[in-house]
Amino acid sequence: MPYRVPEDVTLLSVVATVPEALVATPGLGVKTLPELLDLAKRRPGTLNIATAGAAGISHLTAHLFRQQTGAQVEVVPYRGAAPAVTDLVAGQVQLLFADLPVILPHIKAGALVPLALAARQRSPSLPGLRTTVEYGFPKLLAENWYCTVAPRDLPPAVTSRLTAALKAASETASVRDGLAAQGAEATWTSQADFAALLREQSETWRQVVAASGVKSE
């Protein structure tokens, strides 16, 4: 990119978070993360986990999953979520990490089995789905987070007005309900917390990339 973040922008706020969820085909015969890990241990190298594209959050989460659990599963990057979900539903691959909104309709239709949510807290969209933290993997966390930034050197008065407006929007029922219906959570962060999150996430995924050798296409 011809710019750098955060150096070339003014950070305002994270506005929504979308957790990654691990799902399986019903034919695999597992319903929880421990059941999957037991199966992977008994059948090392025979299970395939699809992802929504090389070097994206879905792909990196699959590698983080391997690193944190020790499961010997093969990571298969697709060119987007749609073909990955299509092959998963058809049984061509057995597992998938994807944004919750992408797979929520298939879960509700019974075409896919949710195994775990890579988040600290459960999602209101699937309150019965346990998190990776609950399963004993506190570092297996992955969320797509959507944020707002503005041009560099934005006047402080304008910055304050924008961040206040974003905070008010995040507390609006229509915004929260609209995002929740899609499997996302309305969010607001202070500029300092946003900057801290950016540093933490950059380091987390830098380590995953370094350990896995993942390259973008």
mmCIF file of C-alpha atoms in Angstrom:
data_model
loop_
_atom_site.group_PDB
_atom_site.id
_atom_site.type_symbol
_atom_site.label_atom_id
_atom_site.label_comp_id
_atom_site.label_asym_id
_atom_site.label_seq_id
_atom_site.Cartn_x
_atom_site.Cartn_y
_atom_site.Cartn_z
ATOM 1 C CA MET A 1 0.000 0.000 0.000
ATOM 2 C CA PRO A 2 1.218 3.567 -0.683
ATOM 3 C CA TYR A 3 0.631 4.538 2.939
ATOM 4 C CA ARG A 4 1.459 3.359 6.432
ATOM 5 C CA VAL A 5 -0.832 2.733 9.374
ATOM 6 C CA PRO A 6 -0.905 4.355 11.838
ATOM 7 C CA GLU A 7 1.734 6.875 10.748
ATOM 8 C CA ASP A 8 -0.195 8.278 7.767
ATOM 9 C CA VAL A 9 -3.687 8.452 9.297
ATOM 10 C CA THR A 10 -5.565 9.637 12.373
ATOM 11 C CA LEU A 11 -6.967 6.655 14.256
ATOM 12 C CA LEU A 12 -10.576 7.218 15.337
ATOM 13 C CA SER A 13 -12.241 4.027 16.568
ATOM 14 C CA VAL A 14 -12.956 0.367 15.967
ATOM 15 C CA VAL A 15 -16.629 0.223 14.969
ATOM 16 C CA ALA A 16 -17.412 -3.499 14.671
ATOM 17 C CA THR A 17 -15.857 -6.867 15.438
ATOM 18 C CA VAL A 18 -16.571 -10.175 13.720
ATOM 19 C CA PRO A 19 -15.161 -13.351 15.291
ATOM 20 C CA GLU A 20 -13.828 -16.273 13.307
ATOM 21 C CA ALA A 21 -15.708 -19.532 13.826
ATOM 22 C CA LEU A 22 -14.574 -23.106 13.247
ATOM 23 C CA VAL A 23 -17.139 -25.307 11.525
ATOM 24 C CA ALA A 24 -17.182 -28.860 10.237
ATOM 25 C CA THR A 25 -19.211 -30.954 7.842
ATOM 26 C CA PRO A 26 -21.864 -33.084 9.572
ATOM 27 C CA GLY A 27 -20.282 -36.167 8.012
ATOM 28 C CA LEU A 28 -17.119 -35.708 10.036
ATOM 29 C CA GLY A 29 -19.047 -36.815 13.113
ATOM 30 C CA VAL A 30 -17.694 -34.252 15.585
ATOM 31 C CA LYS A 31 -19.680 -31.637 17.483
ATOM 32 C CA THR A 32 -17.106 -29.965 19.735
ATOM 33 C CA LEU A 33 -13.513 -28.776 19.533
ATOM 34 C CA PRO A 34 -12.224 -31.535 21.884
ATOM 35 C CA GLU A 35 -13.875 -34.171 19.685
ATOM 36 C CA LEU A 36 -12.148 -32.700 16.643
ATOM 37 C CA LEU A 37 -8.754 -32.631 18.330
ATOM 38 C CA ASP A 38 -9.167 -36.249 19.393
ATOM 39 C CA LEU A 39 -10.028 -37.218 15.815
ATOM 40 C CA ALA A 40 -7.080 -35.255 14.421
ATOM 41 C CA LYS A 41 -4.773 -37.024 16.848
ATOM 42 C CA ARG A 42 -6.036 -40.409 15.705
ATOM 43 C CA ARG A 43 -5.917 -39.442 12.024
ATOM 44 C CA PRO A 44 -2.943 -37.049 11.662
ATOM 45 C CA GLY A 45 -2.609 -35.369 8.293
ATOM 46 C CA THR A 46 -5.902 -36.680 6.925
ATOM 47 C CA LEU A 47 -8.155 -33.722 7.715
ATOM 48 C CA ASN A 48 -8.336 -30.613 5.543
ATOM 49 C CA ILE A 49 -9.210 -27.156 6.815
ATOM 50 C CA ALA A 50 -10.326 -24.719 4.126
ATOM 51 C CA THR A 51 -9.675 -20.992 4.336
ATOM 52 C CA ALA A 52 -11.059 -17.983 2.478
ATOM 53 C CA GLY A 53 -7.808 -17.020 0.774
ATOM 54 C CA ALA A 54 -4.057 -16.950 1.258
ATOM 55 C CA ALA A 55 -2.805 -14.586 3.983
ATOM 56 C CA GLY A 56 -6.296 -13.443 4.986
ATOM 57 C CA ILE A 57 -7.668 -13.696 8.519
ATOM 58 C CA SER A 58 -9.279 -17.078 7.792
ATOM 59 C CA HIS A 59 -5.980 -18.496 6.514
ATOM 60 C CA LEU A 60 -3.919 -17.069 9.358
ATOM 61 C CA THR A 61 -6.414 -18.358 11.927
ATOM 62 C CA ALA A 62 -6.067 -21.877 10.531
ATOM 63 C CA HIS A 63 -2.309 -21.675 11.046
ATOM 64 C CA LEU A 64 -2.788 -20.204 14.516
ATOM 65 C CA PHE A 65 -5.091 -23.161 15.227
ATOM 66 C CA ARG A 66 -2.345 -25.603 14.223
ATOM 67 C CA GLN A 67 0.222 -23.771 16.337
ATOM 68 C CA GLN A 68 -1.943 -23.538 19.457
ATOM 69 C CA THR A 69 -3.532 -27.008 19.404
ATOM 70 C CA GLY A 70 -0.850 -29.086 17.722
ATOM 71 C CA ALA A 71 -3.476 -30.576 15.415
ATOM 72 C CA GLN A 72 -1.951 -31.997 12.235
ATOM 73 C CA VAL A 73 -4.481 -30.732 9.716
ATOM 74 C CA GLU A 74 -3.795 -29.629 6.154
ATOM 75 C CA VAL A 75 -4.563 -25.973 5.410
ATOM 76 C CA VAL A 76 -6.193 -25.450 2.010
ATOM 77 C CA PRO A 77 -6.531 -21.804 0.900
ATOM 78 C CA TYR A 78 -9.365 -21.003 -1.509
ATOM 79 C CA ARG A 79 -9.888 -17.874 -3.574
ATOM 80 C CA GLY A 80 -12.570 -16.449 -1.348
ATOM 81 C CA ALA A 81 -15.101 -17.592 1.213
ATOM 82 C CA ALA A 82 -17.814 -18.583 -1.277
ATOM 83 C CA PRO A 83 -15.920 -21.435 -2.999
ATOM 84 C CA ALA A 84 -14.550 -22.616 0.354
ATOM 85 C CA VAL A 85 -18.045 -22.838 1.843
ATOM 86 C CA THR A 86 -19.366 -24.541 -1.320
ATOM 87 C CA ASP A 87 -16.753 -27.292 -1.125
ATOM 88 C CA LEU A 88 -17.225 -27.632 2.620
ATOM 89 C CA VAL A 89 -20.980 -28.111 2.323
ATOM 90 C CA ALA A 90 -20.342 -30.609 -0.484
ATOM 91 C CA GLY A 91 -17.927 -32.553 1.736
ATOM 92 C CA GLN A 92 -14.812 -31.914 -0.382
ATOM 93 C CA VAL A 93 -13.072 -30.548 2.720
ATOM 94 C CA GLN A 94 -13.956 -31.198 6.347
ATOM 95 C CA LEU A 95 -13.261 -27.958 8.234
ATOM 96 C CA LEU A 96 -13.305 -24.213 7.787
ATOM 97 C CA PHE A 97 -12.424 -21.066 9.707
ATOM 98 C CA ALA A 98 -14.526 -18.137 8.504
ATOM 99 C CA ASP A 99 -16.242 -14.941 9.587
ATOM 100 C CA LEU A 100 -19.328 -15.854 11.573
ATOM 101 C CA PRO A 101 -21.699 -13.899 9.277
ATOM 102 C CA VAL A 102 -20.479 -15.912 6.270
ATOM 103 C CA ILE A 103 -21.352 -19.297 7.745
ATOM 104 C CA LEU A 104 -24.215 -18.400 10.093
ATOM 105 C CA PRO A 105 -26.974 -19.211 7.542
ATOM 106 C CA HIS A 106 -25.428 -22.616 6.856
ATOM 107 C CA ILE A 107 -25.180 -23.348 10.569
ATOM 108 C CA LYS A 108 -28.813 -22.426 11.123
ATOM 109 C CA ALA A 109 -29.808 -24.602 8.158
ATOM 110 C CA GLY A 110 -27.971 -27.581 9.650
ATOM 111 C CA ALA A 111 -25.533 -27.819 6.740
ATOM 112 C CA LEU A 112 -22.507 -27.078 8.936
ATOM 113 C CA VAL A 113 -21.650 -27.936 12.540
ATOM 114 C CA PRO A 114 -20.160 -25.124 14.673
ATOM 115 C CA LEU A 115 -17.274 -26.324 16.853
ATOM 116 C CA ALA A 116 -15.837 -23.206 18.483
ATOM 117 C CA LEU A 117 -15.680 -19.434 18.328
ATOM 118 C CA ALA A 118 -12.185 -17.930 18.299
ATOM 119 C CA ALA A 119 -13.092 -15.196 20.773
ATOM 120 C CA ARG A 120 -13.064 -14.352 24.471
ATOM 121 C CA GLN A 121 -16.828 -14.067 24.714
ATOM 122 C CA ARG A 122 -19.701 -15.945 23.120
ATOM 123 C CA SER A 123 -21.644 -14.367 20.313
ATOM 124 C CA PRO A 124 -25.294 -13.356 20.788
ATOM 125 C CA SER A 125 -25.858 -14.810 17.319
ATOM 126 C CA LEU A 126 -24.888 -18.293 18.583
ATOM 127 C CA PRO A 127 -25.034 -18.128 22.385
ATOM 128 C CA GLY A 128 -24.645 -21.885 22.742
ATOM 129 C CA LEU A 129 -21.328 -22.006 20.880
ATOM 130 C CA ARG A 130 -18.377 -22.193 23.238
ATOM 131 C CA THR A 131 -15.274 -20.102 22.734
ATOM 132 C CA THR A 132 -11.719 -21.264 22.308
ATOM 133 C CA VAL A 133 -10.974 -19.658 25.674
ATOM 134 C CA GLU A 134 -13.603 -21.854 27.310
ATOM 135 C CA TYR A 135 -11.981 -24.875 25.711
ATOM 136 C CA GLY A 136 -8.612 -23.989 27.230
ATOM 137 C CA PHE A 137 -6.936 -22.149 24.347
ATOM 138 C CA PRO A 138 -6.714 -18.522 25.518
ATOM 139 C CA LYS A 139 -4.347 -17.532 22.701
ATOM 140 C CA LEU A 140 -6.464 -18.988 19.912
ATOM 141 C CA LEU A 141 -8.261 -15.721 19.225
ATOM 142 C CA ALA A 142 -9.156 -14.231 15.865
ATOM 143 C CA GLU A 143 -11.522 -11.427 15.015
ATOM 144 C CA ASN A 144 -11.983 -9.298 11.970
ATOM 145 C CA TRP A 145 -12.286 -5.779 13.283
ATOM 146 C CA TYR A 146 -13.562 -2.880 11.257
ATOM 147 C CA CYS A 147 -12.390 0.612 12.046
ATOM 148 C CA THR A 148 -12.572 4.236 11.019
ATOM 149 C CA VAL A 149 -9.561 6.402 10.320
ATOM 150 C CA ALA A 150 -9.205 9.931 8.983
ATOM 151 C CA PRO A 151 -6.474 11.892 7.205
ATOM 152 C CA ARG A 152 -3.291 12.586 9.108
ATOM 153 C CA ASP A 153 -3.093 15.809 11.153
ATOM 154 C CA LEU A 154 -6.850 16.096 11.548
ATOM 155 C CA PRO A 155 -7.659 19.084 13.795
ATOM 156 C CA PRO A 156 -8.327 17.945 17.393
ATOM 157 C CA ALA A 157 -11.778 19.555 17.437
ATOM 158 C CA VAL A 158 -12.839 17.597 14.362
ATOM 159 C CA THR A 159 -11.341 14.405 15.776
ATOM 160 C CA SER A 160 -13.323 14.851 18.987
ATOM 161 C CA ARG A 161 -16.577 15.402 17.104
ATOM 162 C CA LEU A 162 -16.043 12.302 14.972
ATOM 163 C CA THR A 163 -15.108 10.014 17.852
ATOM 164 C CA ALA A 164 -18.105 11.255 19.864
ATOM 165 C CA ALA A 165 -20.409 10.571 16.921
ATOM 166 C CA LEU A 166 -18.994 7.069 16.509
ATOM 167 C CA LYS A 167 -19.488 6.356 20.197
ATOM 168 C CA ALA A 168 -23.100 7.531 20.027
ATOM 169 C CA ALA A 169 -23.726 5.361 16.973
ATOM 170 C CA SER A 170 -22.256 2.297 18.687
ATOM 171 C CA GLU A 171 -24.786 2.721 21.490
ATOM 172 C CA THR A 172 -27.778 3.052 19.151
ATOM 173 C CA ALA A 173 -30.145 0.079 19.239
ATOM 174 C CA SER A 174 -30.666 0.027 15.473
ATOM 175 C CA VAL A 175 -26.923 -0.098 14.838
ATOM 176 C CA ARG A 176 -26.260 -2.756 17.465
ATOM 177 C CA ASP A 177 -29.221 -4.892 16.383
ATOM 178 C CA GLY A 178 -28.399 -4.515 12.708
ATOM 179 C CA LEU A 179 -24.825 -5.671 13.215
ATOM 180 C CA ALA A 180 -25.854 -8.464 15.608
ATOM 181 C CA ALA A 181 -28.239 -9.863 13.001
ATOM 182 C CA GLN A 182 -25.196 -10.337 10.762
ATOM 183 C CA GLY A 183 -23.062 -11.948 13.454
ATOM 184 C CA ALA A 184 -21.096 -8.774 14.197
ATOM 185 C CA GLU A 185 -20.822 -6.705 17.366
ATOM 186 C CA ALA A 186 -21.004 -2.922 17.490
ATOM 187 C CA THR A 187 -17.824 -1.600 19.079
ATOM 188 C CA TRP A 188 -16.259 1.653 20.165
ATOM 189 C CA THR A 189 -12.722 2.276 21.374
ATOM 190 C CA SER A 190 -10.845 5.310 22.528
ATOM 191 C CA GLN A 191 -8.008 6.430 20.270
ATOM 192 C CA ALA A 192 -5.481 5.139 22.794
ATOM 193 C CA ASP A 193 -7.144 1.737 22.997
ATOM 194 C CA PHE A 194 -7.360 1.606 19.209
ATOM 195 C CA ALA A 195 -3.634 2.283 18.926
ATOM 196 C CA ALA A 196 -2.873 -0.373 21.554
ATOM 197 C CA LEU A 197 -5.058 -2.911 19.728
ATOM 198 C CA LEU A 198 -3.278 -2.172 16.468
ATOM 199 C CA ARG A 199 0.133 -2.760 18.058
ATOM 200 C CA GLU A 200 -1.003 -5.974 19.755
ATOM 201 C CA GLN A 201 -2.672 -7.405 16.664
ATOM 202 C CA SER A 202 0.261 -6.526 14.416
ATOM 203 C CA GLU A 203 2.667 -8.393 16.683
ATOM 204 C CA THR A 204 0.348 -11.394 17.114
ATOM 205 C CA TRP A 205 -0.094 -11.951 13.400
ATOM 206 C CA ARG A 206 3.537 -11.135 12.630
ATOM 207 C CA GLN A 207 4.485 -14.107 14.785
ATOM 208 C CA VAL A 208 1.927 -16.365 13.082
ATOM 209 C CA VAL A 209 3.205 -15.380 9.641
ATOM 210 C CA ALA A 210 6.825 -15.904 10.664
ATOM 211 C CA ALA A 211 6.135 -19.353 12.144
ATOM 212 C CA SER A 212 3.951 -20.577 9.286
ATOM 213 C CA GLY A 213 5.718 -19.041 6.298
ATOM 214 C CA VAL A 214 2.406 -17.765 4.920
ATOM 215 C CA LYS A 215 2.736 -15.521 1.859
ATOM 216 C CA SER A 216 0.138 -13.300 0.212
ATOM 217 C CA GLU A 217 -0.794 -13.757 -3.431
#
